[in-house]
PDB file of C-alpha atoms in Angstrom:
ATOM      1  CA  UNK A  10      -4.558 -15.457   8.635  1.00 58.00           C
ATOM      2  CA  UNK A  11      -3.237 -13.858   5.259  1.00 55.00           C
ATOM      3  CA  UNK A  12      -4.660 -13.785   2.214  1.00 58.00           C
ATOM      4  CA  UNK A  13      -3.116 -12.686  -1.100  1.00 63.00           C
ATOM      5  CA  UNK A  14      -5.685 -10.591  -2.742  1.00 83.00           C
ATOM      6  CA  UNK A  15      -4.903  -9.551  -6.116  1.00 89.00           C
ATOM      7  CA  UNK A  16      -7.332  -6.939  -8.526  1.00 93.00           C
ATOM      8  CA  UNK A  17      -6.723  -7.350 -12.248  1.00 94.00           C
ATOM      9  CA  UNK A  18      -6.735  -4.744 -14.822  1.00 95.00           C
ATOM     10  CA  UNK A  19      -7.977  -4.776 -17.930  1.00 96.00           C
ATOM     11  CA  UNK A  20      -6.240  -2.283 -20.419  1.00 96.00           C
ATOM     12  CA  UNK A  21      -5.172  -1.346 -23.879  1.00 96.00           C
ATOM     13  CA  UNK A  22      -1.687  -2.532 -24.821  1.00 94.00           C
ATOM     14  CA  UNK A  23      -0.464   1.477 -25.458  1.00 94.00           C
ATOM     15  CA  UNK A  24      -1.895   1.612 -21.363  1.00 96.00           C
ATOM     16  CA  UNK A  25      -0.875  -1.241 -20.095  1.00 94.00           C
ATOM     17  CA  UNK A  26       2.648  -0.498 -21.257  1.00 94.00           C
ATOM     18  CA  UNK A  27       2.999   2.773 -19.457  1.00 96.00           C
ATOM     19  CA  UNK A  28       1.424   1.221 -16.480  1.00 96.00           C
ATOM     20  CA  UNK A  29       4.176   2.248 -14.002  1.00 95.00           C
ATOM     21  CA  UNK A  30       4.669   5.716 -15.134  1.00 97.00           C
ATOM     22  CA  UNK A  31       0.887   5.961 -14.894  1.00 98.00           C
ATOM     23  CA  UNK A  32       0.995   4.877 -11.333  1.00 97.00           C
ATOM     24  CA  UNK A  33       4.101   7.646 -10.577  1.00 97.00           C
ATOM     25  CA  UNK A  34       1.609  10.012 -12.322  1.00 98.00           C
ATOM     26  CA  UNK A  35      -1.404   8.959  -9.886  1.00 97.00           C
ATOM     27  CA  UNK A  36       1.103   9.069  -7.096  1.00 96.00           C
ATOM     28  CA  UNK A  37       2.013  12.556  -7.597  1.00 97.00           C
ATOM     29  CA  UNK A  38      -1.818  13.276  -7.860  1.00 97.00           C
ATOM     30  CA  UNK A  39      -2.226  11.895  -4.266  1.00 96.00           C
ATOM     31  CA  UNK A  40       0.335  14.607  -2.861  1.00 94.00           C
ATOM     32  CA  UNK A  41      -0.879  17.110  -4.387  1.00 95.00           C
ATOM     33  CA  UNK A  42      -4.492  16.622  -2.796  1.00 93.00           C
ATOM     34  CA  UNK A  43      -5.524  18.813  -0.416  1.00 90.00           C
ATOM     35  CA  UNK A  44      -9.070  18.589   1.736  1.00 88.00           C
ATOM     36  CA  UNK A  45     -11.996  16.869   1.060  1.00 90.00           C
ATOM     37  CA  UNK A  46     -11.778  14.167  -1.746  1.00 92.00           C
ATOM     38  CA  UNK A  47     -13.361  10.469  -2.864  1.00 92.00           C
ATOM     39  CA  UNK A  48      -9.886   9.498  -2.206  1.00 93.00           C
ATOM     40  CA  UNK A  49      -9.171  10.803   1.095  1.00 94.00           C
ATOM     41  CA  UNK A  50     -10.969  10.020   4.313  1.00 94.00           C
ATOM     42  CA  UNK A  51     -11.074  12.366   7.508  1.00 94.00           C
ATOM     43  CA  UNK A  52      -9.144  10.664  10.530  1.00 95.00           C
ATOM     44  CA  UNK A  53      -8.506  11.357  14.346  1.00 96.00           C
ATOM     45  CA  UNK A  54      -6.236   9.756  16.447  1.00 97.00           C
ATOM     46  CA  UNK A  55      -6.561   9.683  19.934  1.00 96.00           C
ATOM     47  CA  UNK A  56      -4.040   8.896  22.435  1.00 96.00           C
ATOM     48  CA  UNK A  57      -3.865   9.041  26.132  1.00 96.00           C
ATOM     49  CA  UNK A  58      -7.009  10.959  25.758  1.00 95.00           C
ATOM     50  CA  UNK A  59      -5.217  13.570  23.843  1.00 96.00           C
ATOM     51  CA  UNK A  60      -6.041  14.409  20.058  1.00 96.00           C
ATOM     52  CA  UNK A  61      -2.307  13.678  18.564  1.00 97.00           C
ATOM     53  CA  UNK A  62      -3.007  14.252  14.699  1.00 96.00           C
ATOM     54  CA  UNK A  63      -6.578  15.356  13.201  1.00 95.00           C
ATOM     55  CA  UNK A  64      -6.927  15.534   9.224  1.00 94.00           C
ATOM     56  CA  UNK A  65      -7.787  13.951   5.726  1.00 94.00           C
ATOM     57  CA  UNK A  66      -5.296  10.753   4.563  1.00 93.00           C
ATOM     58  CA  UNK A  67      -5.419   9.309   1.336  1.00 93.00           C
ATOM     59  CA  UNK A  68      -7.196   6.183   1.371  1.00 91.00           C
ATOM     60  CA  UNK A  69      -6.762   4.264  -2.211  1.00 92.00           C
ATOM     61  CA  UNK A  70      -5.737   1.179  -4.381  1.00 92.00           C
ATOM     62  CA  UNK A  71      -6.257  -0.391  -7.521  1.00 94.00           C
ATOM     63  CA  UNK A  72      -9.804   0.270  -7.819  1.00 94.00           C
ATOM     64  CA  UNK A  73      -9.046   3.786  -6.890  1.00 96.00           C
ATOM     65  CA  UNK A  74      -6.206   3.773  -9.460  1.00 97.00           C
ATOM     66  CA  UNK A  75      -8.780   2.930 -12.267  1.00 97.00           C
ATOM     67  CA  UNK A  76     -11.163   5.333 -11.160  1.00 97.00           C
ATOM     68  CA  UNK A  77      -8.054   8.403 -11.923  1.00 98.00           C
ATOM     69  CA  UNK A  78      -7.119   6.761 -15.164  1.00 98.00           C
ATOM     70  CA  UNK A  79     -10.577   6.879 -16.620  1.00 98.00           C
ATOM     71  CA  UNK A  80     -12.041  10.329 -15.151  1.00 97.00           C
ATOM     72  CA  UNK A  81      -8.981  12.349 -14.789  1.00 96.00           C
ATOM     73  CA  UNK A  82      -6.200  10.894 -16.996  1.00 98.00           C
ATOM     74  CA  UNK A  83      -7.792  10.035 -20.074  1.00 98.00           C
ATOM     75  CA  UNK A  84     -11.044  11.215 -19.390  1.00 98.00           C
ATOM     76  CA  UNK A  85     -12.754   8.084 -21.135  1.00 98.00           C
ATOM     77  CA  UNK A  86     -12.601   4.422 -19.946  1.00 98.00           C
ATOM     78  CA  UNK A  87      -9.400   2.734 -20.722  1.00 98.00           C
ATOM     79  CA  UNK A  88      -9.311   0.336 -17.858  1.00 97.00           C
ATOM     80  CA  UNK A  89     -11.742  -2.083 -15.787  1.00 97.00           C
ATOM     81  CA  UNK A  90     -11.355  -4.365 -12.986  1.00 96.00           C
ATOM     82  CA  UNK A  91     -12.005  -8.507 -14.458  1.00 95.00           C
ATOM     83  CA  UNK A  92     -11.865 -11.814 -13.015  1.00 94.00           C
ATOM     84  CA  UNK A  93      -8.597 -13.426 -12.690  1.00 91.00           C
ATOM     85  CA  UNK A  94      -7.511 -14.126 -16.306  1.00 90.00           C
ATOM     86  CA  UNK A  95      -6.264 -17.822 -17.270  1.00 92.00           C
ATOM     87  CA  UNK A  96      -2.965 -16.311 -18.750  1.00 91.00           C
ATOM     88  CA  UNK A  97      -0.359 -14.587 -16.479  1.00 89.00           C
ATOM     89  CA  UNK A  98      -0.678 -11.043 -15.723  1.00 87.00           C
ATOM     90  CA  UNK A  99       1.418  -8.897 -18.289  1.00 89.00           C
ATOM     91  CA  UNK A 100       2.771  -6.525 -15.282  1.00 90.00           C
ATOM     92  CA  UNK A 101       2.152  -6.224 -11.521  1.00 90.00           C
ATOM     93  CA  UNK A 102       2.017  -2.768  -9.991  1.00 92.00           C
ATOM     94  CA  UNK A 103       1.531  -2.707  -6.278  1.00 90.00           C
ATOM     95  CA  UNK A 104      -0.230   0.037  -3.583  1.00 86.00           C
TER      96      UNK A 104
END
């Protein structure tokens, strides 16, 4: 079974209106993390009883997103996770 789960944002207009080239911004954060870090997680794969890659992937989304845009981006909070607002969303950014 599928579910469509969505996570809205709540932003400022100037943020909300840069929203994509904020998200190319966090994206290029991503690559450029190396080791330990809240958004990476330490995986093994095993297969045929062999060890076939061993290492830290990103692990992230909206919520993760948010978390950037307030601590590293702007340092302050400009965005927050709400209920599902009664008006359509103004954009829809995807991970």
């Amino acid at each position: 079974m599928y579910h469509d789960q969505f996570t809205y944002i709540d932003c400022p207009d100037e943020v909300g209106a840069n929203i994509r080239a904020l998200q190319g911004e966090f994206d290029d954060f991503l690559r450029n993390l190396e080791g330990n870090h809240p958004f990476r997680q330490y995986h093994e794969v095993i297969e045929n009883g062999q060890v076939t890659f061993r290492g830290y992937v990103n692990v992230f989304g909206a919520e993760q997103f948010i978390d950037w845009m307030n601590v590293v981006k702007f340092k302050r909070e400009v965005a927050k996770v709400i209920p599902k607002p009664v008006e359509p969303a103004a954009d829809t950014i995807y991970f």
